[in-house]
PDB file of C-alpha atoms in Angstrom:
ATOM      1  CA  MET A   1       0.000   0.000   0.000  1.00  0.00           C
ATOM      2  CA  PRO A   2       1.476   3.376  -0.923  1.00  0.00           C
ATOM      3  CA  ASP A   3       1.950   6.023   1.730  1.00  0.00           C
ATOM      4  CA  ALA A   4      -0.925   8.452   2.067  1.00  0.00           C
ATOM      5  CA  THR A   5      -0.963  11.821   3.737  1.00  0.00           C
ATOM      6  CA  ASP A   6      -3.737  13.977   5.103  1.00  0.00           C
ATOM      7  CA  GLY A   7      -2.379  17.343   5.993  1.00  0.00           C
ATOM      8  CA  PRO A   8       1.186  18.534   6.234  1.00  0.00           C
ATOM      9  CA  ASP A   9       2.063  16.618   9.378  1.00  0.00           C
ATOM     10  CA  THR A  10       0.268  13.237   9.254  1.00  0.00           C
ATOM     11  CA  LEU A  11       1.675  10.225   7.427  1.00  0.00           C
ATOM     12  CA  VAL A  12      -0.409   7.046   7.114  1.00  0.00           C
ATOM     13  CA  ARG A  13       1.537   3.913   6.223  1.00  0.00           C
ATOM     14  CA  ALA A  14       1.370   0.142   6.479  1.00  0.00           C
ATOM     15  CA  ALA A  15       2.449  -1.186   9.875  1.00  0.00           C
ATOM     16  CA  VAL A  16       5.548  -3.352  10.213  1.00  0.00           C
ATOM     17  CA  PRO A  17       6.493  -5.759  13.034  1.00  0.00           C
ATOM     18  CA  GLY A  18       8.708  -3.085  14.603  1.00  0.00           C
ATOM     19  CA  ASP A  19       5.567  -0.976  15.247  1.00  0.00           C
ATOM     20  CA  LEU A  20       4.021  -3.563  17.561  1.00  0.00           C
ATOM     21  CA  GLU A  21       4.933  -2.055  20.936  1.00  0.00           C
ATOM     22  CA  ALA A  22       3.815   1.449  19.889  1.00  0.00           C
ATOM     23  CA  ILE A  23       0.543   0.001  18.558  1.00  0.00           C
ATOM     24  CA  VAL A  24      -0.195  -1.901  21.775  1.00  0.00           C
ATOM     25  CA  ALA A  25       0.632   1.109  23.951  1.00  0.00           C
ATOM     26  CA  LEU A  26      -1.596   3.394  21.875  1.00  0.00           C
ATOM     27  CA  HIS A  27      -4.429   0.851  21.861  1.00  0.00           C
ATOM     28  CA  THR A  28      -4.165   0.537  25.651  1.00  0.00           C
ATOM     29  CA  ARG A  29      -4.381   4.332  26.147  1.00  0.00           C
ATOM     30  CA  ALA A  30      -7.292   4.731  23.745  1.00  0.00           C
ATOM     31  CA  ARG A  31      -9.183   1.753  25.158  1.00  0.00           C
ATOM     32  CA  ALA A  32      -8.745   3.030  28.717  1.00  0.00           C
ATOM     33  CA  SER A  33     -10.181   6.400  27.733  1.00  0.00           C
ATOM     34  CA  TYR A  34     -13.434   5.103  26.301  1.00  0.00           C
ATOM     35  CA  TYR A  35     -13.988   2.303  28.841  1.00  0.00           C
ATOM     36  CA  ARG A  36     -13.109   4.422  31.896  1.00  0.00           C
ATOM     37  CA  GLY A  37     -16.092   4.468  34.217  1.00  0.00           C
ATOM     38  CA  ARG A  38     -17.607   1.464  32.420  1.00  0.00           C
ATOM     39  CA  LEU A  39     -15.049  -1.212  33.382  1.00  0.00           C
ATOM     40  CA  PRO A  40     -13.176  -1.668  36.650  1.00  0.00           C
ATOM     41  CA  GLU A  41      -9.975   0.416  36.626  1.00  0.00           C
ATOM     42  CA  ALA A  42      -7.880  -2.726  37.252  1.00  0.00           C
ATOM     43  CA  LEU A  43      -8.969  -4.124  33.877  1.00  0.00           C
ATOM     44  CA  LEU A  44      -7.960  -1.044  31.890  1.00  0.00           C
ATOM     45  CA  ASP A  45      -4.242  -1.846  31.986  1.00  0.00           C
ATOM     46  CA  ASP A  46      -4.342  -5.454  33.142  1.00  0.00           C
ATOM     47  CA  PRO A  47      -1.107  -7.247  32.112  1.00  0.00           C
ATOM     48  CA  ALA A  48      -3.019 -10.323  30.878  1.00  0.00           C
ATOM     49  CA  GLU A  49      -5.343  -8.147  28.800  1.00  0.00           C
ATOM     50  CA  ARG A  50      -2.376  -6.219  27.403  1.00  0.00           C
ATOM     51  CA  ALA A  51      -0.683  -9.530  26.464  1.00  0.00           C
ATOM     52  CA  ARG A  52      -3.869 -10.682  24.726  1.00  0.00           C
ATOM     53  CA  TRP A  53      -4.018  -7.459  22.678  1.00  0.00           C
ATOM     54  CA  ARG A  54      -0.303  -7.685  21.899  1.00  0.00           C
ATOM     55  CA  GLU A  55      -0.838 -11.180  20.477  1.00  0.00           C
ATOM     56  CA  ALA A  56      -3.886 -10.031  18.479  1.00  0.00           C
ATOM     57  CA  TRP A  57      -2.053  -7.044  16.974  1.00  0.00           C
ATOM     58  CA  ALA A  58       1.029  -9.154  16.180  1.00  0.00           C
ATOM     59  CA  GLY A  59      -1.210 -11.613  14.353  1.00  0.00           C
ATOM     60  CA  ALA A  60      -2.933  -8.842  12.427  1.00  0.00           C
ATOM     61  CA  ILE A  61       0.403  -7.367  11.317  1.00  0.00           C
ATOM     62  CA  GLU A  62       1.673 -10.776  10.189  1.00  0.00           C
ATOM     63  CA  ARG A  63      -1.458 -12.137   8.442  1.00  0.00           C
ATOM     64  CA  PRO A  64      -1.522 -11.455   4.702  1.00  0.00           C
ATOM     65  CA  ASP A  65      -5.335 -11.030   4.711  1.00  0.00           C
ATOM     66  CA  ASP A  66      -5.227  -8.259   7.357  1.00  0.00           C
ATOM     67  CA  THR A  67      -4.164  -4.680   6.850  1.00  0.00           C
ATOM     68  CA  VAL A  68      -2.805  -2.628   9.742  1.00  0.00           C
ATOM     69  CA  LEU A  69      -2.104   1.058   9.263  1.00  0.00           C
ATOM     70  CA  CYS A  70      -0.164   3.495  11.436  1.00  0.00           C
ATOM     71  CA  ALA A  71      -0.647   7.255  11.413  1.00  0.00           C
ATOM     72  CA  GLU A  72       2.490   9.149  12.369  1.00  0.00           C
ATOM     73  CA  ARG A  73       3.305  12.685  13.326  1.00  0.00           C
ATOM     74  CA  ALA A  74       6.943  13.672  13.735  1.00  0.00           C
ATOM     75  CA  GLY A  75       7.896   9.977  13.652  1.00  0.00           C
ATOM     76  CA  THR A  76       5.549   9.021  16.522  1.00  0.00           C
ATOM     77  CA  THR A  77       2.611   6.635  16.087  1.00  0.00           C
ATOM     78  CA  VAL A  78      -0.521   8.636  16.942  1.00  0.00           C
ATOM     79  CA  GLY A  79      -3.200   6.479  15.298  1.00  0.00           C
ATOM     80  CA  ILE A  80      -3.801   2.896  14.216  1.00  0.00           C
ATOM     81  CA  ALA A  81      -6.356   0.994  12.157  1.00  0.00           C
ATOM     82  CA  SER A  82      -6.873  -2.606  11.081  1.00  0.00           C
ATOM     83  CA  PHE A  83      -9.256  -4.222   8.626  1.00  0.00           C
ATOM     84  CA  ARG A  84      -9.826  -7.324   6.501  1.00  0.00           C
ATOM     85  CA  GLY A  85     -12.450  -8.859   4.260  1.00  0.00           C
ATOM     86  CA  GLU A  86     -15.549  -9.690   6.254  1.00  0.00           C
ATOM     87  CA  GLU A  87     -16.264 -13.202   5.020  1.00  0.00           C
ATOM     88  CA  PRO A  88     -15.659 -15.365   1.952  1.00  0.00           C
ATOM     89  CA  ALA A  89     -19.351 -15.251   1.023  1.00  0.00           C
ATOM     90  CA  ARG A  90     -19.194 -11.429   0.876  1.00  0.00           C
ATOM     91  CA  PRO A  91     -15.858 -10.461  -0.721  1.00  0.00           C
ATOM     92  CA  ASP A  92     -17.301  -7.031  -1.516  1.00  0.00           C
ATOM     93  CA  VAL A  93     -17.585  -6.165   2.204  1.00  0.00           C
ATOM     94  CA  VAL A  94     -14.648  -5.272   4.456  1.00  0.00           C
ATOM     95  CA  MET A  95     -14.634  -5.224   8.268  1.00  0.00           C
ATOM     96  CA  LEU A  96     -12.948  -2.369  10.098  1.00  0.00           C
ATOM     97  CA  HIS A  97     -11.761  -4.086  13.272  1.00  0.00           C
ATOM     98  CA  GLN A  98      -9.883  -1.265  14.963  1.00  0.00           C
ATOM     99  CA  LEU A  99      -9.409   2.465  14.537  1.00  0.00           C
ATOM    100  CA  HIS A 100      -7.799   4.246  17.471  1.00  0.00           C
ATOM    101  CA  VAL A 101      -6.235   7.655  17.896  1.00  0.00           C
ATOM    102  CA  ASP A 102      -4.000   8.529  20.818  1.00  0.00           C
ATOM    103  CA  PRO A 103      -6.226  10.611  23.149  1.00  0.00           C
ATOM    104  CA  ALA A 104      -3.613  13.407  23.059  1.00  0.00           C
ATOM    105  CA  HIS A 105      -4.344  13.739  19.311  1.00  0.00           C
ATOM    106  CA  TRP A 106      -8.136  13.571  19.287  1.00  0.00           C
ATOM    107  CA  ARG A 107      -9.831  16.078  16.984  1.00  0.00           C
ATOM    108  CA  SER A 108      -6.564  16.872  15.218  1.00  0.00           C
ATOM    109  CA  GLY A 109      -7.265  15.145  11.882  1.00  0.00           C
ATOM    110  CA  VAL A 110      -5.458  11.885  12.652  1.00  0.00           C
ATOM    111  CA  GLY A 111      -8.669   9.828  12.677  1.00  0.00           C
ATOM    112  CA  SER A 112      -9.808  11.392   9.417  1.00  0.00           C
ATOM    113  CA  ALA A 113      -6.422  10.668   7.826  1.00  0.00           C
ATOM    114  CA  LEU A 114      -6.668   7.009   8.897  1.00  0.00           C
ATOM    115  CA  HIS A 115     -10.273   6.770   7.742  1.00  0.00           C
ATOM    116  CA  GLY A 116      -9.396   8.282   4.371  1.00  0.00           C
ATOM    117  CA  ALA A 117      -6.529   5.810   3.898  1.00  0.00           C
ATOM    118  CA  CYS A 118      -8.845   2.911   4.794  1.00  0.00           C
ATOM    119  CA  VAL A 119     -11.548   4.036   2.355  1.00  0.00           C
ATOM    120  CA  SER A 120      -8.964   4.458  -0.430  1.00  0.00           C
ATOM    121  CA  ALA A 121      -7.633   0.941   0.194  1.00  0.00           C
ATOM    122  CA  TRP A 122     -11.152  -0.516   0.312  1.00  0.00           C
ATOM    123  CA  ARG A 123     -12.087   1.070  -3.000  1.00  0.00           C
ATOM    124  CA  ALA A 124      -8.829  -0.053  -4.599  1.00  0.00           C
ATOM    125  CA  ALA A 125      -9.616  -3.625  -3.470  1.00  0.00           C
ATOM    126  CA  GLY A 126     -13.096  -3.425  -5.007  1.00  0.00           C
ATOM    127  CA  HIS A 127     -15.148  -3.380  -1.794  1.00  0.00           C
ATOM    128  CA  SER A 128     -18.638  -1.891  -2.014  1.00  0.00           C
ATOM    129  CA  ALA A 129     -19.254  -1.575   1.732  1.00  0.00           C
ATOM    130  CA  ALA A 130     -17.549  -1.646   5.117  1.00  0.00           C
ATOM    131  CA  ARG A 131     -18.816  -2.718   8.524  1.00  0.00           C
ATOM    132  CA  LEU A 132     -17.671  -2.103  12.068  1.00  0.00           C
ATOM    133  CA  GLN A 133     -18.752  -2.612  15.648  1.00  0.00           C
ATOM    134  CA  VAL A 134     -18.541   0.430  17.928  1.00  0.00           C
ATOM    135  CA  TYR A 135     -18.897   0.428  21.711  1.00  0.00           C
ATOM    136  CA  TRP A 136     -22.343   1.871  22.377  1.00  0.00           C
ATOM    137  CA  HIS A 137     -21.134   4.232  25.140  1.00  0.00           C
ATOM    138  CA  ASN A 138     -18.262   5.617  23.052  1.00  0.00           C
ATOM    139  CA  ARG A 139     -20.153   8.691  21.876  1.00  0.00           C
ATOM    140  CA  ARG A 140     -16.996  10.325  20.474  1.00  0.00           C
ATOM    141  CA  ALA A 141     -16.410   7.353  18.140  1.00  0.00           C
ATOM    142  CA  ARG A 142     -20.063   7.108  17.146  1.00  0.00           C
ATOM    143  CA  ASP A 143     -20.088  10.819  16.225  1.00  0.00           C
ATOM    144  CA  PHE A 144     -16.818  10.428  14.283  1.00  0.00           C
ATOM    145  CA  TYR A 145     -18.205   7.572  12.216  1.00  0.00           C
ATOM    146  CA  ALA A 146     -21.492   9.417  11.585  1.00  0.00           C
ATOM    147  CA  ARG A 147     -19.525  12.429  10.268  1.00  0.00           C
ATOM    148  CA  HIS A 148     -17.757  10.057   7.857  1.00  0.00           C
ATOM    149  CA  GLY A 149     -20.980   8.575   6.484  1.00  0.00           C
ATOM    150  CA  TRP A 150     -21.408   5.441   8.615  1.00  0.00           C
ATOM    151  CA  ARG A 151     -25.011   4.510   9.466  1.00  0.00           C
ATOM    152  CA  PRO A 152     -26.577   1.856  11.715  1.00  0.00           C
ATOM    153  CA  ASP A 153     -26.549  -1.494   9.931  1.00  0.00           C
ATOM    154  CA  GLU A 154     -30.235  -2.379   9.721  1.00  0.00           C
ATOM    155  CA  SER A 155     -29.381  -5.976   8.777  1.00  0.00           C
ATOM    156  CA  ARG A 156     -27.618  -6.487  12.125  1.00  0.00           C
ATOM    157  CA  ARG A 157     -29.837  -5.231  14.894  1.00  0.00           C
ATOM    158  CA  PRO A 158     -28.217  -5.510  18.317  1.00  0.00           C
ATOM    159  CA  ALA A 159     -29.682  -7.674  21.057  1.00  0.00           C
ATOM    160  CA  PRO A 160     -31.164  -5.681  23.959  1.00  0.00           C
ATOM    161  CA  ASP A 161     -28.112  -6.421  26.144  1.00  0.00           C
ATOM    162  CA  ASP A 162     -25.506  -5.828  23.399  1.00  0.00           C
ATOM    163  CA  THR A 163     -22.811  -3.273  24.242  1.00  0.00           C
ATOM    164  CA  HIS A 164     -21.867  -2.650  20.612  1.00  0.00           C
ATOM    165  CA  LEU A 165     -23.617  -1.107  17.634  1.00  0.00           C
ATOM    166  CA  SER A 166     -23.045  -2.383  14.092  1.00  0.00           C
ATOM    167  CA  LEU A 167     -22.413   0.361  11.523  1.00  0.00           C
ATOM    168  CA  LEU A 168     -22.247   0.204   7.721  1.00  0.00           C
ATOM    169  CA  LEU A 169     -20.520   2.482   5.226  1.00  0.00           C
ATOM    170  CA  THR A 170     -21.557   2.277   1.588  1.00  0.00           C
ATOM    171  CA  LEU A 171     -18.502   2.997  -0.492  1.00  0.00           C
ATOM    172  CA  SER A 172     -19.797   5.396  -3.072  1.00  0.00           C
ATOM    173  CA  PRO A 173     -17.190   7.091  -5.288  1.00  0.00           C
ATOM    174  CA  GLY A 174     -17.228  10.320  -3.231  1.00  0.00           C
ATOM    175  CA  ALA A 175     -17.229   8.812   0.295  1.00  0.00           C
ATOM    176  CA  ARG A 176     -14.201   9.507   2.429  1.00  0.00           C
TER     177      ARG A 176
END
């Protein structure tokens, strides 16, 4: 995937194995920010949970069917995203598994740069739609996705006790 930029100071590029520790640290900070007050504090930086996420991110970086992107500013990873095809029966649909921005860089264009790079890659791969699951209580993320054209996925209604909302983005030529 070629490098993409969004603004003079944000570079979005494919992740490499050497990015793993920065990715896990950023994911941990972002996750703690949106789960704070919803999960016990001890779980927000639990070593076992961190090890589980480290293994998941390492697998995503290594698997040829996954794409992991890093957004950098001044050589520091400030955002991350990962996606892959949703299922063999629907090769036209891609699943956005993760998109996190370091809380210190919220509302600075990093998320939009990552989103734009994802959409460009999805279109280049021939996808017609993208799906994601967003934590219901993460209002900041839900608003971000709504601004970028994501809508509730009517084909996947959540159960009454579900903590996540399924969103769908139709990849029209002008969507970003």
